[in-house]
């Protein structure tokens, strides 16, 4: 099958399938050493699951659990039934492994094919996969999906830009899988060759592996005269094919026939109110070899409320706002640096860098945000600067729900860098 | 299907299928621009093919033809039916492309699975593919075969030796795809870690991409306490899965239900006598998207005469003795440097290097072979050296059918190097 009709299911059809499949997933999971013990400990009885509310009573699974169960503590079927494994060493060292049976690979391929079909990619398209293959799931995951859909699939792999360009032009490539930074590099090389990137035949780009902004997406779309679609996936849930944008390009439909998704407060594990930012928690409904129940992805996102104009009822998640591990708690409120960044970067007066400083005055937490202002706006007109400072303060308060002190500083006066380490300075001491 | 029963077919069954499939392949090929024109030019009528002798009347296809037909001159079905392509840039620059339909990939995978099954690899085995993926057919070709067979397949890719070792030990890997030089490197790294390579769980190694000697195979087998099986394939015939050793390890069974193989004189294109060295010429019988008829592989081998003790009747080819382009013609006889090398390297007294010099004395070609003798044998005992010289001369004459002048020289006195360029010096001028 190219894709089944689950893409078009109603909420009732999705929920009916979810309950049945959850029960089966739990039964399968119980056969593994890890879940066998966990379910006994928590008194989980798969047959007693009656409704989706029961999901919340199931124990979580964490990355740490996967690491400790390495190599085969979560294997739910005989070793001989497995036909693939992907290993991620992760950024912190200890590896995790995900196993797949033939059926698992089939379903994964069809979910990925569904994503591509959703945005208009067809068997007549020529698809170039500019992703590294091997243990990284982005390579084989997308490759199998493209072949399943019936595209002429070019396993170009990563790198070798001149050859990538030759393949694109020689074979009239209409769809690509590419990371945004590489797309920019490709554009530069093309321009050096005197070729306008927009003159290439590419109409679709699948983009997943890197965080990048909406502005960067639009720039890529104009640059290459193509549509860029965001993809979300993680190896613990197979890899690519978990959630994908429709042509509305407003949120990624998460395939609820294959996964149960929740968004929880990373501190308490309790569901956040609809539409609020929290940690994505996922349960596999279709993986027989290695089901994973209520997996704490550490990825921050929110469900976009309301129906999608495309008509699909599979819930949409917003683009990933960061990792839970970046979370700051101030005055009892969870704040993510990405929230601050999103507000600041949307203001034309703001420069490249900002710094979040946390301090304690008496028993009160205080948050100070130092913001670089672009040279042309950093004028001696105190009134203009004060106005900008007030606007930034107000917008940040609306987003993070606490009132920060905002300090405007000159361009290039803050340390450059990305990630929590350099964006956040916590002076509150270890007792906070 | 894991593998069909064609592996066990009788000669009659093979030939019956070959004729039917050849006719179909020719009909399919005729739909391509290239073969459409070629068949008209040569008056080829696919329906008139009655027996296998008719193969010899079909025109050859060369690498040059594939290059000139780039990118789609050999495409025999609509572009939209293709789901994969592999491009080889080759060593000489101009690219060639091979297209595959879904059916083509299916058959390729099952041929590769048949190879692995033949030597005893089973779904219970854990298979680590230490080959680069992407456009190189060795990666995805072997990967699909291993998954089709049902092995737990680890797409490790090339490089990262420490991780390769961790995967092998953590997942109890019993079968690998590896190139011989990398296996030696792996052994060195293991020893540096204080690990005996023989203590690893690997029982089977598939080896294909590099030329290496029988002695090197035996050394690898002892080193790792595993069986090493030679594989032959080329991207024009899909890639791996064309021919593979059985457990006799004496010649590679070429799957004659999928290919018609001939061995011809590279100069005349006429068949060589059974058992003699020549150029392998191959015709696809199962590739619908892009059939290739009588492809001049430029690879030198011979059919091993007689039945294989394993009982399979698919003809065996000897390990590849080199490339046709290395051929020397002397006194009207075709000689390949690899023939000389094989004789010399089997003699314990012979050192690392040799040099073939071709000269003309009057109208007569003369071949002189300078042979390094190991230090410990290069003694002042003229009688011993004369005896060695006579033995070398006699063995070479038996192999190459002309009598060479043999000169024994000191170890390390000849230029080091590999390949025709440095092994052969032709002083006969361009009129030869």
JSON list of C-alpha atoms in Angstrom, two decimals, chain A residues 334-408:
[
{"chain": "A", "resi": 334, "resn": "UNK", "atom": "CA", "xyz": [8.68, 27.23, 33.31]},
{"chain": "A", "resi": 335, "resn": "UNK", "atom": "CA", "xyz": [10.53, 29.32, 30.75]},
{"chain": "A", "resi": 336, "resn": "UNK", "atom": "CA", "xyz": [12.40, 28.11, 27.68]},
{"chain": "A", "resi": 337, "resn": "UNK", "atom": "CA", "xyz": [15.14, 30.23, 26.13]},
{"chain": "A", "resi": 338, "resn": "UNK", "atom": "CA", "xyz": [13.59, 29.52, 22.72]},
{"chain": "A", "resi": 339, "resn": "UNK", "atom": "CA", "xyz": [10.47, 31.44, 23.79]},
{"chain": "A", "resi": 340, "resn": "UNK", "atom": "CA", "xyz": [12.58, 34.47, 24.54]},
{"chain": "A", "resi": 341, "resn": "UNK", "atom": "CA", "xyz": [14.53, 34.04, 21.33]},
{"chain": "A", "resi": 342, "resn": "UNK", "atom": "CA", "xyz": [11.41, 33.79, 19.19]},
{"chain": "A", "resi": 343, "resn": "UNK", "atom": "CA", "xyz": [10.05, 37.07, 20.56]},
{"chain": "A", "resi": 344, "resn": "UNK", "atom": "CA", "xyz": [13.36, 38.91, 20.21]},
{"chain": "A", "resi": 345, "resn": "UNK", "atom": "CA", "xyz": [14.17, 37.67, 16.72]},
{"chain": "A", "resi": 346, "resn": "UNK", "atom": "CA", "xyz": [10.79, 38.82, 15.45]},
{"chain": "A", "resi": 347, "resn": "UNK", "atom": "CA", "xyz": [11.72, 42.46, 16.25]},
{"chain": "A", "resi": 348, "resn": "UNK", "atom": "CA", "xyz": [13.68, 44.24, 13.49]},
{"chain": "A", "resi": 349, "resn": "UNK", "atom": "CA", "xyz": [15.60, 46.43, 15.96]},
{"chain": "A", "resi": 350, "resn": "UNK", "atom": "CA", "xyz": [17.11, 43.47, 17.79]},
{"chain": "A", "resi": 351, "resn": "UNK", "atom": "CA", "xyz": [20.63, 42.28, 16.87]},
{"chain": "A", "resi": 352, "resn": "UNK", "atom": "CA", "xyz": [22.20, 38.81, 16.84]},
{"chain": "A", "resi": 353, "resn": "UNK", "atom": "CA", "xyz": [22.61, 38.07, 20.52]},
{"chain": "A", "resi": 354, "resn": "UNK", "atom": "CA", "xyz": [20.87, 38.14, 23.85]},
{"chain": "A", "resi": 355, "resn": "UNK", "atom": "CA", "xyz": [21.65, 36.90, 27.34]},
{"chain": "A", "resi": 356, "resn": "UNK", "atom": "CA", "xyz": [19.31, 35.69, 30.05]},
{"chain": "A", "resi": 357, "resn": "UNK", "atom": "CA", "xyz": [20.59, 36.35, 33.57]},
{"chain": "A", "resi": 358, "resn": "UNK", "atom": "CA", "xyz": [18.91, 34.79, 36.58]},
{"chain": "A", "resi": 359, "resn": "UNK", "atom": "CA", "xyz": [19.53, 36.21, 40.01]},
{"chain": "A", "resi": 360, "resn": "UNK", "atom": "CA", "xyz": [18.02, 36.17, 43.47]},
{"chain": "A", "resi": 361, "resn": "UNK", "atom": "CA", "xyz": [17.15, 39.32, 45.39]},
{"chain": "A", "resi": 362, "resn": "UNK", "atom": "CA", "xyz": [16.27, 38.26, 48.89]},
{"chain": "A", "resi": 363, "resn": "UNK", "atom": "CA", "xyz": [13.94, 35.28, 48.33]},
{"chain": "A", "resi": 364, "resn": "UNK", "atom": "CA", "xyz": [12.75, 36.59, 44.97]},
{"chain": "A", "resi": 365, "resn": "UNK", "atom": "CA", "xyz": [13.98, 35.27, 41.62]},
{"chain": "A", "resi": 366, "resn": "UNK", "atom": "CA", "xyz": [14.83, 37.96, 39.15]},
{"chain": "A", "resi": 367, "resn": "UNK", "atom": "CA", "xyz": [15.25, 37.55, 35.39]},
{"chain": "A", "resi": 368, "resn": "UNK", "atom": "CA", "xyz": [17.24, 40.06, 33.39]},
{"chain": "A", "resi": 369, "resn": "UNK", "atom": "CA", "xyz": [17.39, 39.87, 29.64]},
{"chain": "A", "resi": 370, "resn": "UNK", "atom": "CA", "xyz": [20.21, 41.71, 27.92]},
{"chain": "A", "resi": 371, "resn": "UNK", "atom": "CA", "xyz": [19.36, 42.44, 24.33]},
{"chain": "A", "resi": 372, "resn": "UNK", "atom": "CA", "xyz": [21.70, 43.63, 21.60]},
{"chain": "A", "resi": 373, "resn": "UNK", "atom": "CA", "xyz": [20.24, 46.41, 19.49]},
{"chain": "A", "resi": 374, "resn": "UNK", "atom": "CA", "xyz": [21.33, 46.82, 15.87]},
{"chain": "A", "resi": 375, "resn": "UNK", "atom": "CA", "xyz": [23.77, 49.65, 15.30]},
{"chain": "A", "resi": 376, "resn": "UNK", "atom": "CA", "xyz": [21.37, 51.72, 13.21]},
{"chain": "A", "resi": 377, "resn": "UNK", "atom": "CA", "xyz": [18.77, 51.63, 15.97]},
{"chain": "A", "resi": 378, "resn": "UNK", "atom": "CA", "xyz": [21.18, 52.19, 18.86]},
{"chain": "A", "resi": 379, "resn": "UNK", "atom": "CA", "xyz": [20.97, 55.93, 18.61]},
{"chain": "A", "resi": 380, "resn": "UNK", "atom": "CA", "xyz": [21.28, 58.67, 21.14]},
{"chain": "A", "resi": 381, "resn": "UNK", "atom": "CA", "xyz": [17.54, 59.16, 21.07]},
{"chain": "A", "resi": 382, "resn": "UNK", "atom": "CA", "xyz": [16.70, 58.03, 24.58]},
{"chain": "A", "resi": 383, "resn": "UNK", "atom": "CA", "xyz": [13.00, 58.26, 23.91]},
{"chain": "A", "resi": 384, "resn": "UNK", "atom": "CA", "xyz": [13.17, 55.78, 21.04]},
{"chain": "A", "resi": 385, "resn": "UNK", "atom": "CA", "xyz": [15.27, 53.34, 23.06]},
{"chain": "A", "resi": 386, "resn": "UNK", "atom": "CA", "xyz": [12.97, 53.58, 26.05]},
{"chain": "A", "resi": 387, "resn": "UNK", "atom": "CA", "xyz": [10.03, 52.86, 23.79]},
{"chain": "A", "resi": 388, "resn": "UNK", "atom": "CA", "xyz": [11.81, 49.78, 22.36]},
{"chain": "A", "resi": 389, "resn": "UNK", "atom": "CA", "xyz": [12.67, 48.59, 25.86]},
{"chain": "A", "resi": 390, "resn": "UNK", "atom": "CA", "xyz": [9.03, 48.85, 26.91]},
{"chain": "A", "resi": 391, "resn": "UNK", "atom": "CA", "xyz": [7.81, 46.99, 23.83]},
{"chain": "A", "resi": 392, "resn": "UNK", "atom": "CA", "xyz": [10.28, 44.16, 24.39]},
{"chain": "A", "resi": 393, "resn": "UNK", "atom": "CA", "xyz": [9.36, 43.92, 28.08]},
{"chain": "A", "resi": 394, "resn": "UNK", "atom": "CA", "xyz": [5.68, 43.80, 27.29]},
{"chain": "A", "resi": 395, "resn": "UNK", "atom": "CA", "xyz": [5.98, 41.16, 24.57]},
{"chain": "A", "resi": 396, "resn": "UNK", "atom": "CA", "xyz": [8.21, 38.97, 26.69]},
{"chain": "A", "resi": 397, "resn": "UNK", "atom": "CA", "xyz": [5.83, 39.23, 29.66]},
{"chain": "A", "resi": 398, "resn": "UNK", "atom": "CA", "xyz": [2.96, 38.12, 27.44]},
{"chain": "A", "resi": 399, "resn": "UNK", "atom": "CA", "xyz": [4.96, 35.09, 26.34]},
{"chain": "A", "resi": 400, "resn": "UNK", "atom": "CA", "xyz": [6.79, 33.96, 29.49]},
{"chain": "A", "resi": 401, "resn": "UNK", "atom": "CA", "xyz": [4.22, 35.21, 32.04]},
{"chain": "A", "resi": 402, "resn": "UNK", "atom": "CA", "xyz": [6.80, 36.88, 34.29]},
{"chain": "A", "resi": 403, "resn": "UNK", "atom": "CA", "xyz": [8.06, 40.43, 33.90]},
{"chain": "A", "resi": 404, "resn": "UNK", "atom": "CA", "xyz": [11.75, 40.54, 33.02]},
{"chain": "A", "resi": 405, "resn": "UNK", "atom": "CA", "xyz": [14.14, 43.42, 33.42]},
{"chain": "A", "resi": 406, "resn": "UNK", "atom": "CA", "xyz": [15.21, 44.30, 29.91]},
{"chain": "A", "resi": 407, "resn": "UNK", "atom": "CA", "xyz": [18.58, 45.95, 29.26]},
{"chain": "A", "resi": 408, "resn": "UNK", "atom": "CA", "xyz": [19.45, 47.20, 25.80]}
]
